């Protein structure tokens, strides 16, 4: 899974929505229960309080991935929104090559 953080940046009285790539996390199981547990563990290891998190992109997971959203919202039922998926995909693609020394040397 890719981990992104979106936040409001307030500077000189101006507000802007920002998005940053954090890292990739290996998923060991692909069920809704396991994925939601891995997400919660990652947030905990990053010392991110789930109660301070807003939004969700798990709504598009279907089939064997179904249930991630339901599990996450048992812990945090703050208002939901659906971010622009194309923007997230672009951000992952841009930073994916930076993870590997081999990929950087090919660029």
JSON list of C-alpha atoms in Angstrom, two decimals:
[
{"chain": "A", "resi": 1, "resn": "UNK", "atom": "CA", "xyz": [0.00, 0.00, 0.00]},
{"chain": "A", "resi": 2, "resn": "UNK", "atom": "CA", "xyz": [1.13, 3.54, -0.54]},
{"chain": "A", "resi": 3, "resn": "UNK", "atom": "CA", "xyz": [0.88, 6.02, 2.30]},
{"chain": "A", "resi": 4, "resn": "UNK", "atom": "CA", "xyz": [0.05, 9.64, 1.53]},
{"chain": "A", "resi": 5, "resn": "UNK", "atom": "CA", "xyz": [-0.71, 12.49, 3.86]},
{"chain": "A", "resi": 6, "resn": "UNK", "atom": "CA", "xyz": [-2.99, 15.37, 2.97]},
{"chain": "A", "resi": 7, "resn": "UNK", "atom": "CA", "xyz": [-3.04, 18.43, 5.16]},
{"chain": "A", "resi": 8, "resn": "UNK", "atom": "CA", "xyz": [-4.01, 22.08, 5.31]},
{"chain": "A", "resi": 9, "resn": "UNK", "atom": "CA", "xyz": [-1.01, 24.39, 5.14]},
{"chain": "A", "resi": 10, "resn": "UNK", "atom": "CA", "xyz": [-1.64, 27.84, 6.60]},
{"chain": "A", "resi": 11, "resn": "UNK", "atom": "CA", "xyz": [1.10, 30.34, 5.80]},
{"chain": "A", "resi": 12, "resn": "UNK", "atom": "CA", "xyz": [0.90, 34.13, 5.89]},
{"chain": "A", "resi": 13, "resn": "UNK", "atom": "CA", "xyz": [-2.88, 33.95, 6.27]},
{"chain": "A", "resi": 14, "resn": "UNK", "atom": "CA", "xyz": [-3.27, 31.85, 3.12]},
{"chain": "A", "resi": 15, "resn": "UNK", "atom": "CA", "xyz": [-4.63, 28.29, 3.24]},
{"chain": "A", "resi": 16, "resn": "UNK", "atom": "CA", "xyz": [-3.70, 25.58, 0.78]},
{"chain": "A", "resi": 17, "resn": "UNK", "atom": "CA", "xyz": [-4.33, 21.86, 0.60]},
{"chain": "A", "resi": 18, "resn": "UNK", "atom": "CA", "xyz": [-1.06, 19.92, 0.39]},
{"chain": "A", "resi": 19, "resn": "UNK", "atom": "CA", "xyz": [-0.30, 16.27, -0.29]},
{"chain": "A", "resi": 20, "resn": "UNK", "atom": "CA", "xyz": [2.94, 14.41, 0.40]},
{"chain": "A", "resi": 21, "resn": "UNK", "atom": "CA", "xyz": [4.08, 10.88, -0.28]},
{"chain": "A", "resi": 22, "resn": "UNK", "atom": "CA", "xyz": [5.21, 9.12, 2.93]},
{"chain": "A", "resi": 23, "resn": "UNK", "atom": "CA", "xyz": [6.20, 5.59, 1.95]},
{"chain": "A", "resi": 24, "resn": "UNK", "atom": "CA", "xyz": [5.11, 2.17, 0.81]},
{"chain": "A", "resi": 25, "resn": "UNK", "atom": "CA", "xyz": [3.91, -0.48, 3.27]},
{"chain": "A", "resi": 26, "resn": "UNK", "atom": "CA", "xyz": [3.87, -4.19, 2.46]},
{"chain": "A", "resi": 27, "resn": "UNK", "atom": "CA", "xyz": [0.46, -5.83, 2.78]},
{"chain": "A", "resi": 28, "resn": "UNK", "atom": "CA", "xyz": [0.60, -9.43, 3.90]},
{"chain": "A", "resi": 29, "resn": "UNK", "atom": "CA", "xyz": [-3.10, -10.27, 3.68]},
{"chain": "A", "resi": 30, "resn": "UNK", "atom": "CA", "xyz": [-5.72, -8.82, 1.39]},
{"chain": "A", "resi": 31, "resn": "UNK", "atom": "CA", "xyz": [-8.90, -9.06, 3.43]},
{"chain": "A", "resi": 32, "resn": "UNK", "atom": "CA", "xyz": [-10.73, -5.99, 4.70]},
{"chain": "A", "resi": 33, "resn": "UNK", "atom": "CA", "xyz": [-9.98, -6.98, 8.29]},
{"chain": "A", "resi": 34, "resn": "UNK", "atom": "CA", "xyz": [-6.26, -7.50, 7.71]},
{"chain": "A", "resi": 35, "resn": "UNK", "atom": "CA", "xyz": [-5.82, -4.38, 5.58]},
{"chain": "A", "resi": 36, "resn": "UNK", "atom": "CA", "xyz": [-7.59, -2.22, 8.15]},
{"chain": "A", "resi": 37, "resn": "UNK", "atom": "CA", "xyz": [-5.41, -3.71, 10.93]},
{"chain": "A", "resi": 38, "resn": "UNK", "atom": "CA", "xyz": [-2.27, -2.98, 8.90]},
{"chain": "A", "resi": 39, "resn": "UNK", "atom": "CA", "xyz": [-3.44, 0.60, 8.30]},
{"chain": "A", "resi": 40, "resn": "UNK", "atom": "CA", "xyz": [-4.11, 1.10, 12.01]},
{"chain": "A", "resi": 41, "resn": "UNK", "atom": "CA", "xyz": [-0.72, -0.41, 12.96]},
{"chain": "A", "resi": 42, "resn": "UNK", "atom": "CA", "xyz": [1.04, 1.88, 10.48]},
{"chain": "A", "resi": 43, "resn": "UNK", "atom": "CA", "xyz": [-0.72, 4.94, 11.86]},
{"chain": "A", "resi": 44, "resn": "UNK", "atom": "CA", "xyz": [0.27, 3.86, 15.37]},
{"chain": "A", "resi": 45, "resn": "UNK", "atom": "CA", "xyz": [3.92, 3.29, 14.44]},
{"chain": "A", "resi": 46, "resn": "UNK", "atom": "CA", "xyz": [3.95, 6.74, 12.79]},
{"chain": "A", "resi": 47, "resn": "UNK", "atom": "CA", "xyz": [2.45, 8.14, 16.02]},
{"chain": "A", "resi": 48, "resn": "UNK", "atom": "CA", "xyz": [-0.57, 9.43, 14.10]},
{"chain": "A", "resi": 49, "resn": "UNK", "atom": "CA", "xyz": [-3.79, 9.61, 16.11]},
{"chain": "A", "resi": 50, "resn": "UNK", "atom": "CA", "xyz": [-6.66, 8.15, 14.09]},
{"chain": "A", "resi": 51, "resn": "UNK", "atom": "CA", "xyz": [-8.97, 10.70, 15.72]},
{"chain": "A", "resi": 52, "resn": "UNK", "atom": "CA", "xyz": [-7.02, 13.47, 13.96]},
{"chain": "A", "resi": 53, "resn": "UNK", "atom": "CA", "xyz": [-7.43, 11.81, 10.56]},
{"chain": "A", "resi": 54, "resn": "UNK", "atom": "CA", "xyz": [-10.14, 12.75, 8.08]},
{"chain": "A", "resi": 55, "resn": "UNK", "atom": "CA", "xyz": [-11.27, 11.27, 4.82]},
{"chain": "A", "resi": 56, "resn": "UNK", "atom": "CA", "xyz": [-10.95, 7.86, 3.28]},
{"chain": "A", "resi": 57, "resn": "UNK", "atom": "CA", "xyz": [-10.02, 6.27, -0.02]},
{"chain": "A", "resi": 58, "resn": "UNK", "atom": "CA", "xyz": [-10.93, 2.72, 0.98]},
{"chain": "A", "resi": 59, "resn": "UNK", "atom": "CA", "xyz": [-14.45, 3.24, -0.36]},
{"chain": "A", "resi": 60, "resn": "UNK", "atom": "CA", "xyz": [-13.35, 1.98, -3.77]},
{"chain": "A", "resi": 61, "resn": "UNK", "atom": "CA", "xyz": [-12.16, -1.41, -2.49]},
{"chain": "A", "resi": 62, "resn": "UNK", "atom": "CA", "xyz": [-14.51, -4.19, -3.54]},
{"chain": "A", "resi": 63, "resn": "UNK", "atom": "CA", "xyz": [-14.52, -7.95, -3.73]},
{"chain": "A", "resi": 64, "resn": "UNK", "atom": "CA", "xyz": [-12.08, -9.55, -1.28]},
{"chain": "A", "resi": 65, "resn": "UNK", "atom": "CA", "xyz": [-10.99, -6.05, -0.16]},
{"chain": "A", "resi": 66, "resn": "UNK", "atom": "CA", "xyz": [-14.49, -5.13, 0.96]},
{"chain": "A", "resi": 67, "resn": "UNK", "atom": "CA", "xyz": [-14.83, -4.04, 4.54]},
{"chain": "A", "resi": 68, "resn": "UNK", "atom": "CA", "xyz": [-11.74, -1.84, 5.00]},
{"chain": "A", "resi": 69, "resn": "UNK", "atom": "CA", "xyz": [-13.82, 1.32, 5.25]},
{"chain": "A", "resi": 70, "resn": "UNK", "atom": "CA", "xyz": [-16.25, -0.25, 7.73]},
{"chain": "A", "resi": 71, "resn": "UNK", "atom": "CA", "xyz": [-13.41, -1.39, 10.00]},
{"chain": "A", "resi": 72, "resn": "UNK", "atom": "CA", "xyz": [-11.64, 1.98, 9.94]},
{"chain": "A", "resi": 73, "resn": "UNK", "atom": "CA", "xyz": [-14.85, 3.89, 10.65]},
{"chain": "A", "resi": 74, "resn": "UNK", "atom": "CA", "xyz": [-15.52, 1.76, 13.74]},
{"chain": "A", "resi": 75, "resn": "UNK", "atom": "CA", "xyz": [-12.60, 3.67, 15.26]},
{"chain": "A", "resi": 76, "resn": "UNK", "atom": "CA", "xyz": [-13.05, 7.07, 13.58]},
{"chain": "A", "resi": 77, "resn": "UNK", "atom": "CA", "xyz": [-16.40, 8.26, 12.30]},
{"chain": "A", "resi": 78, "resn": "UNK", "atom": "CA", "xyz": [-15.37, 11.81, 11.39]},
{"chain": "A", "resi": 79, "resn": "UNK", "atom": "CA", "xyz": [-16.75, 13.36, 8.21]},
{"chain": "A", "resi": 80, "resn": "UNK", "atom": "CA", "xyz": [-15.74, 11.56, 5.05]},
{"chain": "A", "resi": 81, "resn": "UNK", "atom": "CA", "xyz": [-14.65, 12.74, 1.64]},
{"chain": "A", "resi": 82, "resn": "UNK", "atom": "CA", "xyz": [-13.31, 11.12, -1.51]},
{"chain": "A", "resi": 83, "resn": "UNK", "atom": "CA", "xyz": [-10.04, 12.62, -2.76]},
{"chain": "A", "resi": 84, "resn": "UNK", "atom": "CA", "xyz": [-9.09, 12.81, -6.42]},
{"chain": "A", "resi": 85, "resn": "UNK", "atom": "CA", "xyz": [-7.77, 9.33, -7.25]},
{"chain": "A", "resi": 86, "resn": "UNK", "atom": "CA", "xyz": [-5.90, 10.48, -10.33]},
{"chain": "A", "resi": 87, "resn": "UNK", "atom": "CA", "xyz": [-3.87, 12.90, -8.22]},
{"chain": "A", "resi": 88, "resn": "UNK", "atom": "CA", "xyz": [-2.94, 10.15, -5.73]},
{"chain": "A", "resi": 89, "resn": "UNK", "atom": "CA", "xyz": [-1.98, 7.77, -8.51]},
{"chain": "A", "resi": 90, "resn": "UNK", "atom": "CA", "xyz": [0.22, 10.44, -10.08]},
{"chain": "A", "resi": 91, "resn": "UNK", "atom": "CA", "xyz": [1.93, 11.14, -6.75]},
{"chain": "A", "resi": 92, "resn": "UNK", "atom": "CA", "xyz": [2.66, 7.45, -6.22]},
{"chain": "A", "resi": 93, "resn": "UNK", "atom": "CA", "xyz": [4.03, 7.11, -9.74]},
{"chain": "A", "resi": 94, "resn": "UNK", "atom": "CA", "xyz": [6.30, 10.10, -9.32]},
{"chain": "A", "resi": 95, "resn": "UNK", "atom": "CA", "xyz": [7.80, 8.84, -6.06]},
{"chain": "A", "resi": 96, "resn": "UNK", "atom": "CA", "xyz": [7.81, 5.09, -6.77]},
{"chain": "A", "resi": 97, "resn": "UNK", "atom": "CA", "xyz": [11.07, 5.24, -8.69]},
{"chain": "A", "resi": 98, "resn": "UNK", "atom": "CA", "xyz": [12.76, 7.14, -5.85]},
{"chain": "A", "resi": 99, "resn": "UNK", "atom": "CA", "xyz": [12.39, 4.15, -3.52]},
{"chain": "A", "resi": 100, "resn": "UNK", "atom": "CA", "xyz": [14.95, 2.03, -5.36]},
{"chain": "A", "resi": 101, "resn": "UNK", "atom": "CA", "xyz": [18.61, 2.98, -5.84]},
{"chain": "A", "resi": 102, "resn": "UNK", "atom": "CA", "xyz": [18.57, 0.95, -9.06]},
{"chain": "A", "resi": 103, "resn": "UNK", "atom": "CA", "xyz": [15.64, 2.96, -10.43]},
{"chain": "A", "resi": 104, "resn": "UNK", "atom": "CA", "xyz": [17.30, 6.27, -9.56]},
{"chain": "A", "resi": 105, "resn": "UNK", "atom": "CA", "xyz": [20.49, 5.21, -11.34]},
{"chain": "A", "resi": 106, "resn": "UNK", "atom": "CA", "xyz": [18.48, 4.35, -14.48]},
{"chain": "A", "resi": 107, "resn": "UNK", "atom": "CA", "xyz": [16.90, 7.79, -14.59]}
]
